[in-house]
Amino acid sequence: MADATSRQQDGTEPSKVTLYRNGSVYTAADPFATAMLVDGGTIAWVGSEQAATSIADSSMDIVDLGGALVAPGFVDSHAHLTETGIALDSLQLGGVRSARELLDAVAASGGTGAVLGHGWDDSRWEDPTLPDAEELERAAAGRPVYLSRVDVHSALVSPSLVASAGLADLDGYAPDGHVRRQAHSAARQATRRLPAGALQEYQRRALDEAAANGYVALAEMGAPKISSIEDLRLAAGWNDAAGSRPAPEVLPYWGQLTPAAADAEALLAELGVRVRGLAGDLNIDGSIGSRTASLRQPYDDAPDETGTTYLSVSEAAAHLAACSVLGIQGGFHVIGDAGLDAALQALEEAAAEVGEQRVRAAGHRFEHVEMADADAIARLAKYSVTVSAQPAFDAAWGGPGRLYEQRLGSRSRGMNPFASFYSAGVPICFGSDTPVTPLRPWSSVRACLEHHDAGQRVSARAAFLGHTRAGWRAARYENPLAGQLVPGAPATFAVWEVDELMVQVADNRVQSWSTDPRARTPLLPALDTGTDPRCLQTVRNGLELFSAETLRG
């Protein structure tokens, strides 16, 4: 096949006309489409194989899909590029099942400098006892150690890192080496003080991983406690990196508190890049796994703990009011039910100050929102707040005996209420929170279909839209056609090798109608086969981000 990244001589725009045919095209324009014509960076036509034969000519690049599916590319609504790159290149601890195995992994690590690792999850261990700091120090032969828990809200650190980063005097420090809150943020930042070139290499690693899995855009959630402004600028810079290999689009957010509109304006100017909003990981609370999510009632497995609230209602309200006045997105990381109570009260106070219409028009977004009852969902809908959720959280931690039940007991049954959000009219988009869960979008779609609570399952089509078009809308993207394969839309898509196409919904009564040809419902890959579709090509605005050799062949 000819390279879809062919450009004009100035190297700025794709110039080839490419005809994809003999496959399936997921498009609202024609649910039975088998072919698609791309002209430069724009979709020019979708239609049937017979029509494709009539328009094909020798000036076009012809791609024989061989039955593959062309679909809108995925948008990850919550990502951390540098953190993902570091996690991909550090110790992989997701398969560790005991303190002994974790120490063995540290001891076997090579190289010099700090020992970095990610992904341990004590909720999966038969014995959840963690190794202590001195054991880590011995295993690492004196090298500093930073091992982030899977949720990246706490970590195991060695005494040498405690000393060099000054952790002992910070909130959240524990002598056993399991640090949370302020001590954890300081420990993470101490291991991330890297030159710009190294940060870019990690970001490139993450972007390549995303492109290879069909992602065309990622919402980068920067915040002072996570990364520097320089890191954010470097991430945003991939959108305009002339001469470099094309990458998924970065949709940057910055999670920093602003008490008034003037402060928000000053911060936006200081950032030096256009951000989508002052939102994302501006934390109201923490995580359930690290017991820092703010709860109304104590944790079932820690009766003296109710989590942490990082922002007061008045601080959160002032921030939302400031963003609403400027017409930009504000928002927070919020997980626990008490944390959500605070965020919703802040919305109401902001609306009282600047007017409900301004608050609604700003399109604020809340990240995660794992614990939301019916009243909270109604209030989210009232203020048109978008929920950016992570279906893979439920796949990993929902259901009997898993993390949610360990930490929350019976409260775990109401977690991640996707169907309730949809039925109440709450805008919802989906992401991975990478590196917390992997960049595997079809697994995330499957998680919506297989939610541990059958009443909260949603159809594959709804989940797919939440992972694609809704991600662009949640970022208030300028082009209203983004996330669709229709004439005039950006040529931004992925090609997938699939075993079978079908309609998959939570209610069999609906499925029986949806699979009838008269329903004209576009088909998606069958996700009950045990394997995900394989990405063959990823394209953004006509430029190829990734291609498998089988498609080139």
XYZ file of C-alpha atoms in Angstrom:
553
model
C 0.000 0.000 0.000
C 1.095 3.580 -0.527
C 1.964 5.509 2.605
C -1.020 7.484 3.923
C 1.354 10.127 5.259
C 2.277 11.402 1.813
C 2.619 15.187 2.002
C 2.979 18.193 -0.229
C 6.510 19.419 -0.902
C 6.340 21.892 1.987
C 5.794 18.917 4.326
C 2.756 20.407 6.031
C -0.335 18.765 4.557
C -1.269 15.330 3.225
C -1.914 15.449 -0.523
C -2.752 11.893 -1.645
C -6.198 10.573 -2.411
C -6.635 7.160 -0.819
C -9.482 4.717 -1.375
C -10.100 2.160 1.366
C -12.284 -0.690 0.112
C -13.384 -4.280 0.656
C -14.010 -3.870 4.368
C -16.532 -2.307 6.721
C -16.816 1.389 7.597
C -18.430 2.479 10.853
C -20.384 5.527 9.734
C -23.763 7.084 10.349
C -23.819 8.095 6.685
C -24.295 4.491 5.509
C -24.438 1.603 7.991
C -23.615 -0.846 5.188
C -20.633 1.081 3.817
C -17.640 -1.008 2.766
C -15.433 1.730 1.312
C -14.161 5.212 2.172
C -12.336 7.853 0.149
C -9.807 10.117 1.867
C -8.711 13.310 0.111
C -5.753 14.817 1.940
C -6.862 15.347 5.514
C -10.603 15.016 4.857
C -13.081 12.213 4.296
C -14.531 12.772 0.838
C -16.951 9.870 0.488
C -18.232 6.653 2.084
C -20.294 4.039 0.315
C -20.635 0.619 -1.254
C -18.120 -1.655 -2.962
C -19.957 -1.261 -6.249
C -19.664 2.517 -6.051
C -15.990 2.222 -5.053
C -15.315 0.295 -8.250
C -16.848 3.077 -10.308
C -14.752 5.866 -8.746
C -11.387 4.072 -8.422
C -8.667 5.257 -10.773
C -4.911 4.993 -11.183
C -4.217 8.312 -9.453
C -5.433 6.949 -6.105
C -3.718 4.892 -3.480
C -5.907 1.805 -3.107
C -6.007 0.025 0.233
C -7.607 -3.429 0.193
C -8.967 -3.783 3.698
C -9.479 -7.522 3.340
C -12.550 -7.398 5.559
C -11.055 -5.053 8.164
C -13.106 -2.419 9.978
C -12.498 1.319 9.556
C -13.845 3.255 12.549
C -13.398 6.647 14.198
C -10.181 6.740 16.213
C -10.314 6.532 19.994
C -9.956 9.551 22.272
C -8.570 8.950 25.757
C -10.338 11.440 27.996
C -7.810 11.200 30.849
C -4.115 10.485 30.310
C -0.659 11.281 31.655
C 1.933 11.082 28.891
C 5.203 11.395 30.789
C 3.979 9.149 33.592
C 2.874 6.558 31.025
C 6.227 6.615 29.255
C 8.080 6.205 32.539
C 5.774 3.364 33.608
C 6.270 1.556 30.295
C 10.038 1.730 30.708
C 10.208 0.896 34.443
C 9.514 -2.209 36.530
C 6.130 -3.695 35.640
C 4.607 -4.692 38.965
C 1.033 -5.471 37.946
C 1.703 -9.213 38.063
C 3.343 -9.132 41.493
C 1.302 -11.037 44.076
C 3.288 -10.670 47.300
C 5.818 -8.539 49.126
C 8.455 -11.183 48.399
C 7.822 -11.042 44.657
C 7.975 -7.253 44.738
C 11.340 -7.292 46.552
C 12.663 -9.885 44.101
C 11.673 -7.616 41.197
C 13.549 -4.698 42.784
C 16.619 -6.861 43.423
C 16.636 -8.066 39.809
C 16.391 -4.572 38.331
C 19.428 -3.466 36.422
C 21.014 -0.119 35.719
C 22.023 2.700 37.971
C 20.183 5.562 39.632
C 16.718 5.326 41.117
C 14.733 2.095 40.862
C 11.357 3.034 39.381
C 8.376 0.737 39.201
C 4.624 0.929 38.752
C 1.458 -1.072 39.173
C 1.564 -3.082 42.408
C -1.914 -3.733 43.786
C -2.061 -5.174 47.291
C -5.802 -5.810 46.935
C -4.855 -8.746 44.681
C -2.385 -10.259 47.146
C -3.351 -13.155 49.386
C -1.345 -11.466 52.143
C -1.623 -7.676 51.671
C 1.313 -6.929 53.985
C 3.674 -4.514 52.244
C 7.469 -4.653 52.444
C 8.973 -1.998 54.677
C 11.405 0.722 53.706
C 14.515 -1.061 54.978
C 13.667 -4.180 52.966
C 13.370 -2.025 49.849
C 16.727 -0.403 50.595
C 18.441 -3.773 50.911
C 16.812 -5.163 47.777
C 17.950 -2.118 45.780
C 21.461 -2.249 47.236
C 21.116 1.317 48.505
C 19.690 2.858 45.333
C 16.682 5.177 45.812
C 13.391 3.351 45.207
C 10.025 4.730 44.056
C 7.303 2.158 43.312
C 3.891 3.656 42.564
C 0.738 1.829 43.518
C -1.507 1.052 40.527
C -3.684 4.136 41.240
C -0.608 6.414 41.547
C -1.972 7.960 44.746
C 0.585 6.308 46.990
C 3.960 4.637 46.635
C 6.601 2.577 48.365
C 9.860 4.477 48.853
C 13.245 3.658 50.306
C 15.039 5.571 53.116
C 17.555 7.021 50.650
C 14.719 8.646 48.676
C 13.079 9.808 51.907
C 16.307 11.586 52.835
C 17.120 13.102 49.444
C 13.537 14.334 48.835
C 12.921 15.533 52.398
C 9.825 13.399 52.860
C 9.999 12.783 56.605
C 8.468 16.144 57.530
C 5.608 16.030 55.017
C 1.966 15.055 55.465
C 1.413 11.468 54.414
C 4.900 10.222 55.308
C 5.032 6.870 57.084
C 8.261 5.331 58.434
C 7.380 2.010 56.810
C 7.937 3.632 53.401
C 4.310 3.692 52.207
C 3.771 7.379 51.425
C 0.552 9.178 50.533
C -0.736 12.748 50.029
C 1.953 15.477 50.149
C 4.795 13.049 50.827
C 3.820 10.985 47.816
C 3.643 14.010 45.506
C 7.115 15.090 46.645
C 8.534 11.599 46.156
C 7.141 11.373 42.635
C 8.379 14.814 41.661
C 11.846 14.023 42.997
C 12.143 11.187 40.489
C 10.748 13.282 37.604
C 13.289 16.130 37.591
C 14.500 15.318 34.117
C 15.884 17.323 31.187
C 13.482 18.299 28.435
C 14.914 15.692 26.073
C 14.201 12.881 28.506
C 10.649 14.128 29.115
C 10.045 14.216 25.375
C 11.359 10.691 24.963
C 8.918 9.425 27.590
C 6.048 11.346 25.985
C 6.943 9.950 22.563
C 6.948 6.454 24.045
C 3.428 7.003 25.388
C 2.157 8.546 22.143
C 3.545 5.640 20.111
C 1.831 3.175 22.447
C -1.435 5.101 22.031
C -1.190 5.222 18.236
C -0.481 1.480 18.059
C -3.755 0.913 19.903
C -5.965 3.112 17.739
C -5.920 6.356 19.722
C -5.971 9.590 17.741
C -6.118 11.985 20.706
C -5.448 12.048 24.433
C -6.509 14.563 27.087
C -3.283 15.306 28.954
C -4.063 15.993 32.605
C -1.216 18.122 33.906
C -1.150 19.606 37.401
C 1.491 21.110 39.692
C 1.475 18.092 41.989
C 2.088 15.769 39.027
C 4.315 17.607 36.588
C 5.868 20.916 35.680
C 4.552 23.578 33.341
C 7.504 22.695 31.112
C 6.178 19.137 30.898
C 2.765 20.475 29.847
C 4.329 22.712 27.208
C 6.320 19.803 25.805
C 3.172 17.670 25.670
C 1.211 20.390 23.861
C 4.161 20.888 21.521
C 3.574 17.544 19.816
C 0.596 19.116 18.027
C 2.914 21.516 16.187
C 6.108 19.465 15.974
C 6.978 20.238 12.372
C 9.237 17.647 10.802
C 8.685 15.032 13.491
C 6.755 11.813 13.113
C 2.996 12.536 13.402
C 1.419 11.724 16.750
C -2.033 11.583 18.309
C -3.409 15.003 19.137
C -2.785 16.199 22.686
C -5.717 17.953 24.378
C -3.999 19.712 27.301
C -5.547 20.513 30.676
C -3.949 22.109 33.714
C -5.295 21.408 37.193
C -4.393 24.464 39.263
C -6.670 26.362 41.625
C -7.641 29.940 40.752
C -9.552 32.012 43.351
C -10.794 34.671 40.909
C -11.189 35.338 37.198
C -8.147 37.626 37.179
C -6.040 34.825 38.645
C -7.321 32.409 36.016
C -6.439 34.871 33.242
C -2.948 35.359 34.662
C -2.406 31.611 34.917
C -3.545 31.008 31.351
C -1.041 33.606 30.171
C 1.732 32.095 32.294
C 1.203 28.605 30.868
C 2.173 29.814 27.434
C 0.120 27.143 25.669
C -3.559 26.933 24.927
C -5.172 24.587 27.404
C -8.659 23.162 27.113
C -9.461 24.117 30.663
C -8.248 24.583 34.218
C -9.523 21.161 35.118
C -8.533 17.529 35.261
C -6.374 16.455 38.178
C -7.159 19.383 40.413
C -7.846 17.039 43.278
C -10.793 17.360 45.601
C -9.846 13.931 46.949
C -7.653 10.917 46.231
C -8.264 7.250 45.390
C -10.107 4.308 46.889
C -7.138 1.963 46.585
C -4.898 4.254 48.627
C -7.803 5.116 50.968
C -7.541 8.815 50.150
C -10.904 9.150 48.370
C -13.152 11.245 50.619
C -16.044 9.190 52.027
C -19.182 9.990 53.998
C -18.600 6.878 56.124
C -15.306 5.159 57.048
C -13.600 2.555 54.885
C -14.789 -0.952 55.673
C -11.207 -2.209 56.001
C -9.952 0.878 57.877
C -12.658 2.029 60.313
C -10.630 5.048 61.451
C -10.204 6.483 57.940
C -12.593 8.471 55.765
C -10.046 9.639 53.202
C -8.721 13.084 52.380
C -10.351 16.275 51.148
C -7.756 18.489 49.494
C -9.986 21.466 48.629
C -12.657 23.215 50.664
C -16.078 23.904 49.185
C -15.332 27.626 49.132
C -12.045 27.109 47.256
C -13.705 24.835 44.707
C -16.642 27.237 44.282
C -14.350 30.200 43.684
C -12.460 28.222 41.045
C -15.637 27.204 39.207
C -16.963 30.761 39.380
C -13.705 32.159 37.965
C -13.698 29.682 35.099
C -17.403 30.277 34.416
C -16.878 34.032 34.139
C -14.149 33.427 31.542
C -16.221 30.794 29.734
C -13.604 28.064 30.132
C -13.845 24.579 31.560
C -13.114 24.089 35.197
C -13.304 20.873 37.106
C -11.811 18.426 39.528
C -10.610 14.924 40.197
C -13.338 13.531 42.460
C -13.966 9.923 43.454
C -15.531 9.485 46.898
C -19.137 10.288 47.770
C -18.111 13.003 50.270
C -15.744 14.410 47.677
C -18.587 14.594 45.181
C -20.791 16.253 47.801
C -18.162 18.985 48.088
C -17.882 19.395 44.310
C -21.650 19.644 43.878
C -21.967 22.161 46.699
C -19.222 24.161 45.000
C -21.223 24.126 41.759
C -24.256 25.495 43.539
C -22.269 28.231 45.270
C -20.635 29.197 41.984
C -24.046 29.341 40.304
C -25.350 31.559 43.090
C -22.424 33.913 42.531
C -22.204 34.147 38.736
C -25.491 32.646 37.555
C -26.557 29.141 36.673
C -26.468 29.844 32.941
C -22.794 30.819 33.045
C -21.949 27.693 34.989
C -23.795 25.474 32.525
C -22.341 27.218 29.477
C -18.752 26.719 30.638
C -19.082 22.954 30.185
C -17.256 21.965 33.368
C -15.991 18.410 33.751
C -15.413 16.110 36.706
C -12.923 13.255 36.469
C -13.739 9.698 37.660
C -16.919 10.279 39.774
C -16.960 6.672 40.915
C -19.502 7.088 43.756
C -22.639 8.948 42.650
C -26.146 8.351 43.960
C -29.362 9.401 42.211
C -29.427 12.853 43.793
C -25.820 13.554 42.808
C -26.476 12.401 39.245
C -29.477 14.728 38.970
C -27.381 17.666 40.157
C -24.620 16.842 37.658
C -27.230 16.863 34.895
C -28.681 20.156 36.123
C -25.337 21.910 35.661
C -24.386 20.100 32.415
C -21.236 18.687 33.984
C -19.402 16.145 31.849
C -18.206 13.029 33.660
C -14.887 11.646 32.430
C -14.923 8.029 33.621
C -12.665 4.975 33.365
C -14.531 1.720 32.605
C -11.402 -0.369 33.156
C -11.571 0.589 36.836
C -14.716 -1.503 37.176
C -13.189 -4.364 35.200
C -10.171 -4.386 37.515
C -11.785 -3.678 40.881
C -15.540 -4.240 40.664
C -17.371 -7.397 41.701
C -17.298 -9.784 44.673
C -14.090 -9.916 46.677
C -12.279 -7.252 44.703
C -10.871 -3.889 45.737
C -14.135 -1.932 45.795
C -15.817 -4.501 48.017
C -12.732 -4.805 50.250
C -12.631 -1.062 50.834
C -16.346 -0.191 50.727
C -18.373 -3.292 51.471
C -21.991 -2.983 50.296
C -21.363 0.540 48.978
C -19.308 -1.009 46.175
C -22.450 -2.165 44.370
C -23.267 1.402 43.322
C -19.870 2.202 41.826
C -19.377 3.713 38.362
C -23.080 4.134 37.463
C -22.662 4.487 33.684
C -26.228 3.584 32.698
C -27.622 5.971 35.309
C -25.475 8.796 33.947
C -26.751 8.164 30.430
C -30.410 7.874 31.431
C -30.218 11.136 33.418
C -28.659 13.011 30.505
C -25.224 13.502 32.087
C -22.632 13.890 29.297
C -20.069 11.113 29.682
C -16.757 10.327 28.046
C -14.293 7.546 28.696
C -10.553 7.181 29.191
C -7.891 5.028 30.799
C -6.148 7.311 33.316
C -2.997 5.758 31.855
C -0.724 4.558 33.414
C -3.361 3.456 35.944
C -4.967 1.180 33.340
C -3.487 0.258 29.943
C -4.172 1.957 26.634
C -6.494 -0.814 25.443
C -9.679 0.856 24.172
C -11.644 -2.226 23.155
C -11.086 -3.729 26.601
C -12.537 -0.522 27.989
C -15.576 -0.790 25.696
C -15.989 -4.393 26.853
C -15.874 -3.239 30.474
C -18.994 -1.147 29.809
C -20.776 -4.206 28.431
C -19.668 -6.404 31.337
C -20.038 -3.975 34.245
C -20.174 -5.870 37.540
C -23.627 -4.359 38.137
C -25.860 -5.562 35.303
C -28.098 -2.529 35.786
C -25.233 -0.191 34.931
C -24.182 -1.860 31.678
C -24.461 0.103 28.445
C -24.429 -0.986 24.820
C -21.253 -1.322 22.807
C -22.440 1.530 20.587
C -22.927 3.884 23.553
C -19.578 2.836 24.997
C -17.849 3.279 21.633
C -19.285 6.772 21.211
C -18.155 7.555 24.759
C -14.629 6.547 23.768
C -14.630 8.458 20.456
C -16.948 11.322 19.556
C -17.770 12.148 23.191
C -14.090 12.664 23.941
C -13.868 15.437 21.366
C -17.093 17.016 22.641
C -15.934 16.862 26.258
C -12.846 18.853 25.257
C -15.062 21.377 23.444
C -13.223 20.646 20.238
C -13.678 23.173 17.467
C -14.712 20.823 14.645
C -18.213 19.445 15.309
C -17.594 16.559 12.884
C -14.647 15.204 14.866
C -15.194 11.590 15.843
C -17.357 10.736 12.819
C -16.602 9.171 9.443
C -18.823 11.261 7.199
C -18.013 13.407 4.163
C -16.340 16.632 5.258
C -15.098 15.217 8.566
C -11.395 15.000 9.431
C -9.715 11.854 8.095
C -9.048 10.641 11.623
C -9.645 6.941 12.119
C -8.254 3.505 12.897
C -8.351 0.255 10.933
C -8.982 -2.977 12.837
C -8.594 -6.663 12.119
C -11.798 -8.212 13.460
C -13.245 -11.717 13.741
C -16.914 -10.765 13.623
C -19.106 -7.652 13.565
C -22.338 -7.442 15.521
C -24.590 -5.297 17.716
C -24.027 -5.772 21.459
C -26.393 -4.249 23.999
C -27.247 -4.834 27.632
C -30.885 -5.716 26.911
C -31.542 -8.707 24.620
C -34.949 -7.294 23.645
C -33.187 -4.303 22.149
C -30.485 -6.450 20.566
C -33.014 -8.552 18.659
C -34.285 -5.417 16.917
C -30.904 -3.734 16.507
C -29.489 -6.679 14.569
C -32.361 -6.532 12.083
C -31.116 -4.849 8.863
C -34.095 -2.488 9.002
C -32.621 -0.902 12.138
C -29.667 0.327 10.032
C -27.385 0.101 13.065
C -23.642 0.220 12.260
C -21.864 -2.891 13.508
C -18.924 -3.096 15.893
C -16.443 -5.898 16.633
C -17.726 -8.818 18.681
C -16.142 -8.426 22.103
C -17.078 -11.807 23.561
C -14.339 -13.683 21.708
C -11.719 -13.307 24.434
C -9.392 -11.201 22.286
C -9.429 -7.539 21.300
C -9.448 -6.416 17.664
C -5.912 -5.775 16.398
C -4.998 -2.301 15.187
C -3.729 -2.282 11.604
C -3.472 1.463 11.029
C -4.101 4.745 12.854
C -4.542 7.996 10.928
C -5.064 11.572 12.140
C -6.028 14.299 9.680
C -4.805 12.103 6.835
C -1.378 11.481 8.381
C -0.435 7.963 9.347
C 0.465 7.554 12.998
C 0.835 3.780 12.976
C 0.666 0.968 10.461
C 1.040 -2.783 10.847
C 3.016 -4.629 8.217
C -0.011 -6.764 7.374
C -1.905 -3.720 6.119
C 1.098 -2.427 4.205
C 1.611 -5.821 2.635
